[in-house]
Short mmCIF file of C-alpha atoms and ligand atoms in Angstrom, two decimals:
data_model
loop_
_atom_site.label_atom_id
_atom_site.label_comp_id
_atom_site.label_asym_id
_atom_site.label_seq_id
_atom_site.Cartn_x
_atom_site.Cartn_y
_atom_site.Cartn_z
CA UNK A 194 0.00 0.00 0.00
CA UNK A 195 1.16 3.38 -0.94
CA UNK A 196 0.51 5.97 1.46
CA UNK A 197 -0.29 9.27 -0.42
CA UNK A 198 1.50 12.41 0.59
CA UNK A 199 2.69 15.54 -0.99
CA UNK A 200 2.29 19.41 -0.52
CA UNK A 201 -1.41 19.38 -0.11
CA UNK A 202 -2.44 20.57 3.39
CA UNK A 203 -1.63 18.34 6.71
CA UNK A 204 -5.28 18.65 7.17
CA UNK A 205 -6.33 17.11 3.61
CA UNK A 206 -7.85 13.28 3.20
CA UNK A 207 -5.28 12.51 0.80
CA UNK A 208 -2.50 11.29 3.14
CA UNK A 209 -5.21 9.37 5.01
CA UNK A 210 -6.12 7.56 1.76
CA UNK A 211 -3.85 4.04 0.64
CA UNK A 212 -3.61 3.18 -2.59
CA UNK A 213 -2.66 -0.17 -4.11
CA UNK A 214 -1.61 0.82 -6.98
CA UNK A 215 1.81 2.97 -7.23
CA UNK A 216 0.70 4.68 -10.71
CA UNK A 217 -2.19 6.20 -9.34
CA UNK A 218 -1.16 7.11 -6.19
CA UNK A 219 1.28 8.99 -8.07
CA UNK A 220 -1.26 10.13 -10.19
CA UNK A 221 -3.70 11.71 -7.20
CA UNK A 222 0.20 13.35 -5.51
CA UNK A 223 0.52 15.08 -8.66
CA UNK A 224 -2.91 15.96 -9.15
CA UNK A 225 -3.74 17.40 -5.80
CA UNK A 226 -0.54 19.42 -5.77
CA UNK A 227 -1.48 20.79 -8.84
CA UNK A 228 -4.82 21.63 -7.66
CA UNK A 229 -3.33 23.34 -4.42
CA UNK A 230 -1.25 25.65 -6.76
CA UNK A 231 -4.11 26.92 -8.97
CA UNK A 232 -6.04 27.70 -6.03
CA UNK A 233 -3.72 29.48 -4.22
CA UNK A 234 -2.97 31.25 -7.33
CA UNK A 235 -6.55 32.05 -7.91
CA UNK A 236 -6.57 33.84 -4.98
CA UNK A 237 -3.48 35.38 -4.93
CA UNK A 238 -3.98 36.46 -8.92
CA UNK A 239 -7.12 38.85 -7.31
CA UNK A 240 -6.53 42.33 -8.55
CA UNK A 241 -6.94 43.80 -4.91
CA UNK A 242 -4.99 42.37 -2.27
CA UNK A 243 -7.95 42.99 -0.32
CA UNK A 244 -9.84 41.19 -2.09
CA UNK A 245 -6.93 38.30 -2.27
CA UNK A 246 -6.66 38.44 1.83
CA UNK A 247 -10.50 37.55 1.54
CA UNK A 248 -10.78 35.27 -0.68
CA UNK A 249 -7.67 33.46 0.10
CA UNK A 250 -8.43 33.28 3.92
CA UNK A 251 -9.77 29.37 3.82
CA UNK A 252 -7.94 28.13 0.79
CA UNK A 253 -5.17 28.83 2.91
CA UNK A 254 -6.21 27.28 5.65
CA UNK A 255 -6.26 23.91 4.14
CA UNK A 256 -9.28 21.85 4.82
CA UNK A 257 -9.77 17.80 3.69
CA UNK A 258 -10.06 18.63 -0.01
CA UNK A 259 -12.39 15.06 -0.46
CA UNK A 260 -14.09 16.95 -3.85
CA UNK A 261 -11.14 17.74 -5.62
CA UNK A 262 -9.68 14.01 -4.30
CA UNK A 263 -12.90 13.01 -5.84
CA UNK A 264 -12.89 14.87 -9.37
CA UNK A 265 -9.54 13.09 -9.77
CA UNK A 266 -10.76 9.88 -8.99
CA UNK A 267 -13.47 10.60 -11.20
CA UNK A 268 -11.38 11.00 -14.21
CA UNK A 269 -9.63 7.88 -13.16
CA UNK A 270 -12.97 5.71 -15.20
CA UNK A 271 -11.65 6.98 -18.49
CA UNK A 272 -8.35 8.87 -20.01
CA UNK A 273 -7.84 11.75 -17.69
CA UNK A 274 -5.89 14.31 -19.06
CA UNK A 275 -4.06 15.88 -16.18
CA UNK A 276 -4.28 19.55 -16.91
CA UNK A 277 -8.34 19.58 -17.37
CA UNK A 278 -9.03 17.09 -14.76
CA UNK A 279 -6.77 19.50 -12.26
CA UNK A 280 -8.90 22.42 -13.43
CA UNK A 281 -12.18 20.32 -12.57
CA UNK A 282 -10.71 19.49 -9.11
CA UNK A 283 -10.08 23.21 -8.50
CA UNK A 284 -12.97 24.10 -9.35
CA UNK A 285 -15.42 21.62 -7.31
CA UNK A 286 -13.12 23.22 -4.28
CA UNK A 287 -13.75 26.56 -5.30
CA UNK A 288 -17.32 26.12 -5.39
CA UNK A 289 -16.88 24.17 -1.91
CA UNK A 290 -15.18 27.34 -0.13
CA UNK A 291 -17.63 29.70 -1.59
CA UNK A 292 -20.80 27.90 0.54
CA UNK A 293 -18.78 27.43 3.12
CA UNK A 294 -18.29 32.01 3.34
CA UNK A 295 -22.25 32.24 3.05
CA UNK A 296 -22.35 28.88 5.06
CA UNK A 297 -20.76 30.71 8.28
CA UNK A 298 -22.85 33.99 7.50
CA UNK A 299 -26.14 31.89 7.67
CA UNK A 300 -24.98 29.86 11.03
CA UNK A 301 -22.91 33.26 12.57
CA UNK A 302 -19.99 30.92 12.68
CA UNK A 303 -16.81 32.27 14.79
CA UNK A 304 -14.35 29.56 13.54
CA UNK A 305 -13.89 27.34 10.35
CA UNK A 306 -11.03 25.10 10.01
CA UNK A 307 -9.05 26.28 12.95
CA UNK A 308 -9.48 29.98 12.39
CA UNK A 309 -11.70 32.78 12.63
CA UNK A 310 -14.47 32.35 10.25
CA UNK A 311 -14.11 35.25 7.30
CA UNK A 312 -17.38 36.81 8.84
CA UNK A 313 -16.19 36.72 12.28
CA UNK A 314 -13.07 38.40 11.22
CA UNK A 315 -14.00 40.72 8.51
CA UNK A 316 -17.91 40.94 8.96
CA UNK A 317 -21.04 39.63 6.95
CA UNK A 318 -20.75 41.95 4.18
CA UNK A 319 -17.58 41.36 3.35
CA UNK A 320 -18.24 37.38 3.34
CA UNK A 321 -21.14 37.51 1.23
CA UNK A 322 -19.05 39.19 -1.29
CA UNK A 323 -15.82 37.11 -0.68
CA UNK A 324 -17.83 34.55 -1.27
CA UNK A 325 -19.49 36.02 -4.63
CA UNK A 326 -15.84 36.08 -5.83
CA UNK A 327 -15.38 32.93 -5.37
CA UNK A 328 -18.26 31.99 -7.66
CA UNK A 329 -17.34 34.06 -10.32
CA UNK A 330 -14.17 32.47 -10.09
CA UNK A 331 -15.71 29.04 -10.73
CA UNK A 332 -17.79 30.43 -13.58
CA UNK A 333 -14.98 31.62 -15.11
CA UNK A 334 -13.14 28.44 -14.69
CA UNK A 335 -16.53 26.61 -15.45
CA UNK A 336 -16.47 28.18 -18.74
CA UNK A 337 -13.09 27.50 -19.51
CA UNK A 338 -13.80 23.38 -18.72
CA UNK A 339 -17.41 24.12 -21.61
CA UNK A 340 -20.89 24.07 -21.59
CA UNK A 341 -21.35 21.03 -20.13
CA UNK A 342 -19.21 22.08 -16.66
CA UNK A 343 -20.83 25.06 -17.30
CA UNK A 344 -24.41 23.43 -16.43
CA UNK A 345 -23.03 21.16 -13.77
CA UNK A 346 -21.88 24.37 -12.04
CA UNK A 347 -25.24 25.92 -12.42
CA UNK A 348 -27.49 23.09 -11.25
CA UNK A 349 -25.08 22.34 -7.89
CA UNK A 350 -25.14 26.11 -6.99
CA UNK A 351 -29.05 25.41 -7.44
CA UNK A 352 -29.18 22.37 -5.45
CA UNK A 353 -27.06 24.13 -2.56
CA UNK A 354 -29.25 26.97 -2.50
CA UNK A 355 -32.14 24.81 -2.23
CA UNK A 356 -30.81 22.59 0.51
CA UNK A 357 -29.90 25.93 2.63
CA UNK A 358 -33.47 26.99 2.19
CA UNK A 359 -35.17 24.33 3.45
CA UNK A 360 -33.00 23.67 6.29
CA UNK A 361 -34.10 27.33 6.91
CA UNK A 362 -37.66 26.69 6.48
CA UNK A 363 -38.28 23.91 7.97
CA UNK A 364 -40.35 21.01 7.02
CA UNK A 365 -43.91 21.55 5.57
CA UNK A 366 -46.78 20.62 7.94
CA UNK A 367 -47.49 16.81 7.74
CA UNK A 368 -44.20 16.72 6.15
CA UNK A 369 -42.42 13.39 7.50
CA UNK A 370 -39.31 15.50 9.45
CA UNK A 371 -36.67 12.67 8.15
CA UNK A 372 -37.35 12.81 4.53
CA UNK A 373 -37.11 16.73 4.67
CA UNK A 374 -33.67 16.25 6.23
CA UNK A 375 -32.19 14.09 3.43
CA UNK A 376 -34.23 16.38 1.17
CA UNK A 377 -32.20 19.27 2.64
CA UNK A 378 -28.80 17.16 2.72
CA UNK A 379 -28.82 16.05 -0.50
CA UNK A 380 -28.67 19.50 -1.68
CA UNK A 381 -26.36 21.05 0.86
CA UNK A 382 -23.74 18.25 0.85
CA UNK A 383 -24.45 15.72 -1.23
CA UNK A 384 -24.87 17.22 -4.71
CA UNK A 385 -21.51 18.89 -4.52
CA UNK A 386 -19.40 15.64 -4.12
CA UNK A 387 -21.62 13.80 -6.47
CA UNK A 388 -21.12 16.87 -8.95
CA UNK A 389 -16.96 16.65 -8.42
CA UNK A 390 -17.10 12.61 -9.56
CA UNK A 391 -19.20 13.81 -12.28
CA UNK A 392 -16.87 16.56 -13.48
CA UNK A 393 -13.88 14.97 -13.36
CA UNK A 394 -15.40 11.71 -15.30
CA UNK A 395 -17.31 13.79 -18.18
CA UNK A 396 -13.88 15.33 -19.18
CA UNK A 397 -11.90 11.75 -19.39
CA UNK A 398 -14.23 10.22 -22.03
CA UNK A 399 -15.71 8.29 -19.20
CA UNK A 400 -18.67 6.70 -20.68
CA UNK A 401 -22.22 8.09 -19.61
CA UNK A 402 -23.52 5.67 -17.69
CA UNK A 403 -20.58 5.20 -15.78
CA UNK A 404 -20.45 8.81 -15.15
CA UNK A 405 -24.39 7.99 -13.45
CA UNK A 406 -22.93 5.41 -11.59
CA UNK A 407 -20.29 7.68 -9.95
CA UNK A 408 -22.71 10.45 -9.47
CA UNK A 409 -25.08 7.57 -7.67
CA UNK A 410 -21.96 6.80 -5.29
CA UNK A 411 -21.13 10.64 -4.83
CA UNK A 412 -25.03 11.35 -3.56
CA UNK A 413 -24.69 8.02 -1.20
CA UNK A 414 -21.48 9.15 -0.21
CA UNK A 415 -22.23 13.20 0.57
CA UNK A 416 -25.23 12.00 2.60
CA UNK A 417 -23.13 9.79 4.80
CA UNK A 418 -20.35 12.87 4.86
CA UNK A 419 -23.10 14.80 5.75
CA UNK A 420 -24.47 12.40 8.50
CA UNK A 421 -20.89 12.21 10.34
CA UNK A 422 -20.65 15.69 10.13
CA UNK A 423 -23.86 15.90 12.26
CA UNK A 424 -22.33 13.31 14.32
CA UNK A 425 -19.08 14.79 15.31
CA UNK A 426 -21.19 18.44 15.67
CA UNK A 427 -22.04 16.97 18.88
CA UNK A 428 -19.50 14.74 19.82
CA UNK A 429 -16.12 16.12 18.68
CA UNK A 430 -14.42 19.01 20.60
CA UNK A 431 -13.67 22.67 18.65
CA UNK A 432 -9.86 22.11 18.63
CA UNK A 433 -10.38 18.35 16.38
CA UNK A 434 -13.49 19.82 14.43
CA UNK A 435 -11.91 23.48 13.72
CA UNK A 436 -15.06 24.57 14.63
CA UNK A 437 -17.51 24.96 17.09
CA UNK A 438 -18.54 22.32 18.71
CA UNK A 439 -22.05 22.14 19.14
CA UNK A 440 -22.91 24.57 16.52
CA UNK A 441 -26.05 22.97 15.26
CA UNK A 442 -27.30 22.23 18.90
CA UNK A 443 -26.82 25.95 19.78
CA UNK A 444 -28.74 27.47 16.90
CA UNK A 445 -31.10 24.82 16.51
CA UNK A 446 -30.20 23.17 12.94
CA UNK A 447 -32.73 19.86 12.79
CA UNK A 448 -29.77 17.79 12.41
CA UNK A 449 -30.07 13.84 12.00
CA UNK A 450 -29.37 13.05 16.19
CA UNK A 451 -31.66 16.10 17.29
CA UNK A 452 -34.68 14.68 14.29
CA UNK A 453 -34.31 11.22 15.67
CA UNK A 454 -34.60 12.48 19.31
CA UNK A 455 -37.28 14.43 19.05
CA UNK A 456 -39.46 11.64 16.70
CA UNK A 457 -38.29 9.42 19.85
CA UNK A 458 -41.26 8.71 22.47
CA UNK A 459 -39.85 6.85 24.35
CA UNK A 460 -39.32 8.14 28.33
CA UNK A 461 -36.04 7.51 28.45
CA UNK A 462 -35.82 10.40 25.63
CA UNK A 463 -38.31 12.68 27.60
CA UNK A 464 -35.34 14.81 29.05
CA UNK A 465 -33.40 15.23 26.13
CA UNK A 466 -36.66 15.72 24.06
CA UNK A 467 -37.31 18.21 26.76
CA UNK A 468 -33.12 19.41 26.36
CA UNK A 469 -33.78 19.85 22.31
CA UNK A 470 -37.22 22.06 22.47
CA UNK A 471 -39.57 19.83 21.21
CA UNK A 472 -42.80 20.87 19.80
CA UNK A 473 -41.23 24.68 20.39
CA UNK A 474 -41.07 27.03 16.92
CA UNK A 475 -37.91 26.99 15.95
CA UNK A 476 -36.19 30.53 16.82
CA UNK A 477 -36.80 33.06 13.66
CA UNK A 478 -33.87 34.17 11.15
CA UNK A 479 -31.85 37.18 12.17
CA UNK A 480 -32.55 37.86 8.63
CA UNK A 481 -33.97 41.11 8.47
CA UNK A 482 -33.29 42.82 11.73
CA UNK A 483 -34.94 46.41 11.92
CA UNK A 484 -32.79 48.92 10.12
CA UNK A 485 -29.54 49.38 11.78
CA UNK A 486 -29.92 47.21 14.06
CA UNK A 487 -27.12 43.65 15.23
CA UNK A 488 -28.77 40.87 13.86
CA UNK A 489 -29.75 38.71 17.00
CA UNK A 490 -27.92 35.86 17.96
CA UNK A 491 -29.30 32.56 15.81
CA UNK A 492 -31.08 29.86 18.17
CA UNK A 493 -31.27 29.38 22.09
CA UNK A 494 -28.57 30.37 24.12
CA UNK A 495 -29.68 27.76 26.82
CA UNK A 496 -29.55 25.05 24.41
CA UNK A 497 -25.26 25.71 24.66
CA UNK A 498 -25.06 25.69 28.14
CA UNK A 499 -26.63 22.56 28.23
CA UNK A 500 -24.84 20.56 25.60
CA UNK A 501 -22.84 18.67 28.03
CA UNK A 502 -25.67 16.64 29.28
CA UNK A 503 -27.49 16.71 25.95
CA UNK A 504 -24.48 14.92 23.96
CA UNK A 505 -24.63 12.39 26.97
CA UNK A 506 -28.35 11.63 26.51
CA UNK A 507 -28.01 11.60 23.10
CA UNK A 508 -25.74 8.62 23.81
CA UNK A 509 -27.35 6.90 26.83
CA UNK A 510 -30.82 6.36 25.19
CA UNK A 511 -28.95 4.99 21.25
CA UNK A 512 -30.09 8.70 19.54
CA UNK A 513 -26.17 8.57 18.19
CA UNK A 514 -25.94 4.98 17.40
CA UNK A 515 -29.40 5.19 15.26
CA UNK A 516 -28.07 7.87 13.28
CA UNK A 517 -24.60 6.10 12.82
CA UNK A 518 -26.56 3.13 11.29
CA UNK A 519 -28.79 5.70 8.50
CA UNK A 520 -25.39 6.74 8.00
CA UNK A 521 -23.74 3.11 7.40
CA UNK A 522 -27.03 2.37 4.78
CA UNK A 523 -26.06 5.03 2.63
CA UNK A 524 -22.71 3.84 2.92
CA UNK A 525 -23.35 0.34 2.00
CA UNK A 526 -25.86 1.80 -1.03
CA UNK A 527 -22.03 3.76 -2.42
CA UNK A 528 -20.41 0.67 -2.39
CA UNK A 529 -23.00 -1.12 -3.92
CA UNK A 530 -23.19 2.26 -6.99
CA UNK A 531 -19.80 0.93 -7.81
CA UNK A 532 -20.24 -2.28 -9.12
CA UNK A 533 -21.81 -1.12 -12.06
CA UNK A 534 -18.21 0.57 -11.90
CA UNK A 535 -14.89 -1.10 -13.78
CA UNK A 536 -12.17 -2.45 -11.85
CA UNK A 537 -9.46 0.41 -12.10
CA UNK A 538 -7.47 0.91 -9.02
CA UNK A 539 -9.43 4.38 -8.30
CA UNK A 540 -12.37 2.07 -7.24
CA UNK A 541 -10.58 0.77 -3.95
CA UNK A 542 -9.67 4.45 -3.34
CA UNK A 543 -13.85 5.20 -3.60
CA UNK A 544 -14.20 2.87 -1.34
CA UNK A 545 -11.29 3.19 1.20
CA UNK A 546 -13.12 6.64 1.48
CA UNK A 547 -16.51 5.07 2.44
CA UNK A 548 -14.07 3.51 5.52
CA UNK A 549 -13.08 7.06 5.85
CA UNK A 550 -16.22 8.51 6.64
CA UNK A 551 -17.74 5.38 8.41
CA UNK A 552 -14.76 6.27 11.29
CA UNK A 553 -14.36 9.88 10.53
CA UNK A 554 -13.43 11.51 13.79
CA UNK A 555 -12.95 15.45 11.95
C1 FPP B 27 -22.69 23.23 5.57
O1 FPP B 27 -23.61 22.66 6.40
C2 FPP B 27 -23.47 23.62 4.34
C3 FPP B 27 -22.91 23.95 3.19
C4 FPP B 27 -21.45 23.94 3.03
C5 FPP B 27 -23.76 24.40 2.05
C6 FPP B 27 -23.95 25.86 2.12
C7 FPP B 27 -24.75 26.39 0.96
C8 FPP B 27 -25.17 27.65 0.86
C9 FPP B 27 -24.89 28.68 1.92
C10 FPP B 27 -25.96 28.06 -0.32
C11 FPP B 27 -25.19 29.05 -1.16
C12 FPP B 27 -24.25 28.32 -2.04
C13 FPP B 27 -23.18 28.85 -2.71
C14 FPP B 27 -22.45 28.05 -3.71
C15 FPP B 27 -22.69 30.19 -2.46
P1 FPP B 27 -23.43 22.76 7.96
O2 FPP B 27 -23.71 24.15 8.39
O3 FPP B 27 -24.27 21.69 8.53
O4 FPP B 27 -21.91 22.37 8.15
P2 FPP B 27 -20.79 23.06 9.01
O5 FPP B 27 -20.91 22.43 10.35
O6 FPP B 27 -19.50 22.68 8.35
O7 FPP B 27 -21.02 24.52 9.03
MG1 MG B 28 -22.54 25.69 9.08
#
């Protein structure tokens, strides 16, 4: 097994990935390096070094890079040609960052991988448009990969948006509360990775309905990323998460562990039910807070304070270990989207990252 290192950050999945095979694994080096550069150039190449500060501020940081990983791997099904597949990896990043600037807006984030979130540090404004950048980058390089990159682009930033607004909204009345989260997850999280397989295949000559089948794993996949991230919000600490710990707890995201909780009726769950706010409105958007006013702080400050025993209850009564097995289905249903997959090395690497996620502790 070939461990895969390079100069992509400490914090990216590559070195955690092995690799049988010694050509690809030199491959993915080469490839994610080469990704790292042109998005450190991006940033750097802004006109304004204010704007470059900005807009570099998380690319620097590092992060796990999984979609560029993933746009390589991708390309892996047919003939990648390394420049364009780099360019498609860069760009599913790029597109990555940029939700991640309006992400922290929408959730009044203070930190994001290990530093102060770009709104924390420079202010909502300034995010939203740091972020805008950041599309236009991707638009630009969207344009330069053709029209059919160019609609990928367009129909993930679609699907994000989406997923943001109902996990804003809410479920409808009578609406079953789990199928509106993987409604809402699906287009938050899981459309993106799905989209960086996709990009990276449609530019080897990677035959359509393997392209499907890639874009099937991707969805499976992003859900499960998506699941563990819920996972660790309540039981990793800030330092190992870069992040707050907590976060969706304390502003009162439905994530998967508070949904299953509060559908719970059992007693045992009558306390943290209790904990969580059941059957309370959920706290209203700081969105439009009376002319020059602070937007309120999002959620229930109470619900912080009492995350200690919360994360223990939702332990004790098997809240946690219900949403680790949802996650391990959609898991099992990647694995099984690549059978109708051919057996080129970068298929162990898809699924030696479905054993990533299923113990990701970050
Ligand atoms: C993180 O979820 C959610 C995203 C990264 C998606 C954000 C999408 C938007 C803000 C829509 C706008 C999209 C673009 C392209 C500008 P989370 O809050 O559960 O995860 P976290 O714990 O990492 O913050
Ligand atoms: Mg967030």
């Amino acid at each position: 097994m070939v461990a895969i290192t390079g100069t992509a950050p400490e914090s990216s999945l590559v070195s955690e990935v092995s690799i049988g095979d010694p050509a690809l694994a030199a491959r993915l080096v080469s490839g994610m390096e080469g990704a790292e550069q042109r998005l450190r150039g991006y940033a750097a190449g802004a006109s304004d070094p204010r704007v470059a500060d900005l807009v570099g501020h998380l690319i620097g940081t590092g992060g796990k890079r999984l979609r560029p990983l993933l746009a390589l791997l991708g390309g892996e099904f047919g003939t990648p040609d390394p420049v364009v597949t780099v360019k498609a990896a860069a760009l599913a990043e790029i597109v990555h960052v940029a939700s991640l600037y309006h992400d922290d807006v929408m959730d009044q984030a203070l930190t994001r991988r290990g530093v102060p979130s770009v709104n924390a540090r420079w202010g909502n404004r300034t995010a939203v448009l740091a972020g805008n950048w950041l599309l236009a980058k991707a638009a630009w390089l969207s344009a330069e990969l053709g029209a059919e990159t160019v609609r990928l682009q367009a129909r993930v930033t679609n699907r994000l948006v989406h997923g943001q607004v109902r996990e804003l909204a809410g479920s409808y009345d009578g609406q079953d509360a789990l199928s509106h989260y993987f409604n809402v997850v699906s287009g938050k999280s899981a459309a993106l990775i799905a989209m960086a397989l996709q990009t990276g295949a449609v530019h080897s000559g990677v035959p359509e309905n393997h392209v499907q089948a890639l874009a099937e794993y991707g969805e499976h996949l992003g859900v499960a990323f998506q699941i563990a991230d819920d996972i660790l919000d309540v039981t990793s600490s800030s330092s190992v998460l870069g992040k707050e710990q907590g976060k969706d707890l304390a502003i009162g995201v439905a994530s998967l562990p508070v949904l299953i909780a509060l559908a719970d009726d059992r007693p045992e769950t009558e306390e943290l039910r209790a904990l969580l706010g059941a059957g309370r409105a959920p706290a209203p958007d700081p969105d439009l807070p009376p002319a020059g006013a602070e937007a309120p702080p999002r959620g229930r400050p109470g619900r912080a304070a009492a995350l200690p025993r919360t994360v223990g209850l939702l332990e004790s009564t098997g809240v946690l270990d219900r949403a680790r097995s949802l996650m391990d289905d959609h898991l099992s249903r990647a694995r099984l989207s690549l059978a109708q997959l051919p057996d080129v090395p970068a298929k162990d690497a898809l699924r030696s990252l479905c054993d990533f996620v299923a113990r990701r502790d970050h």
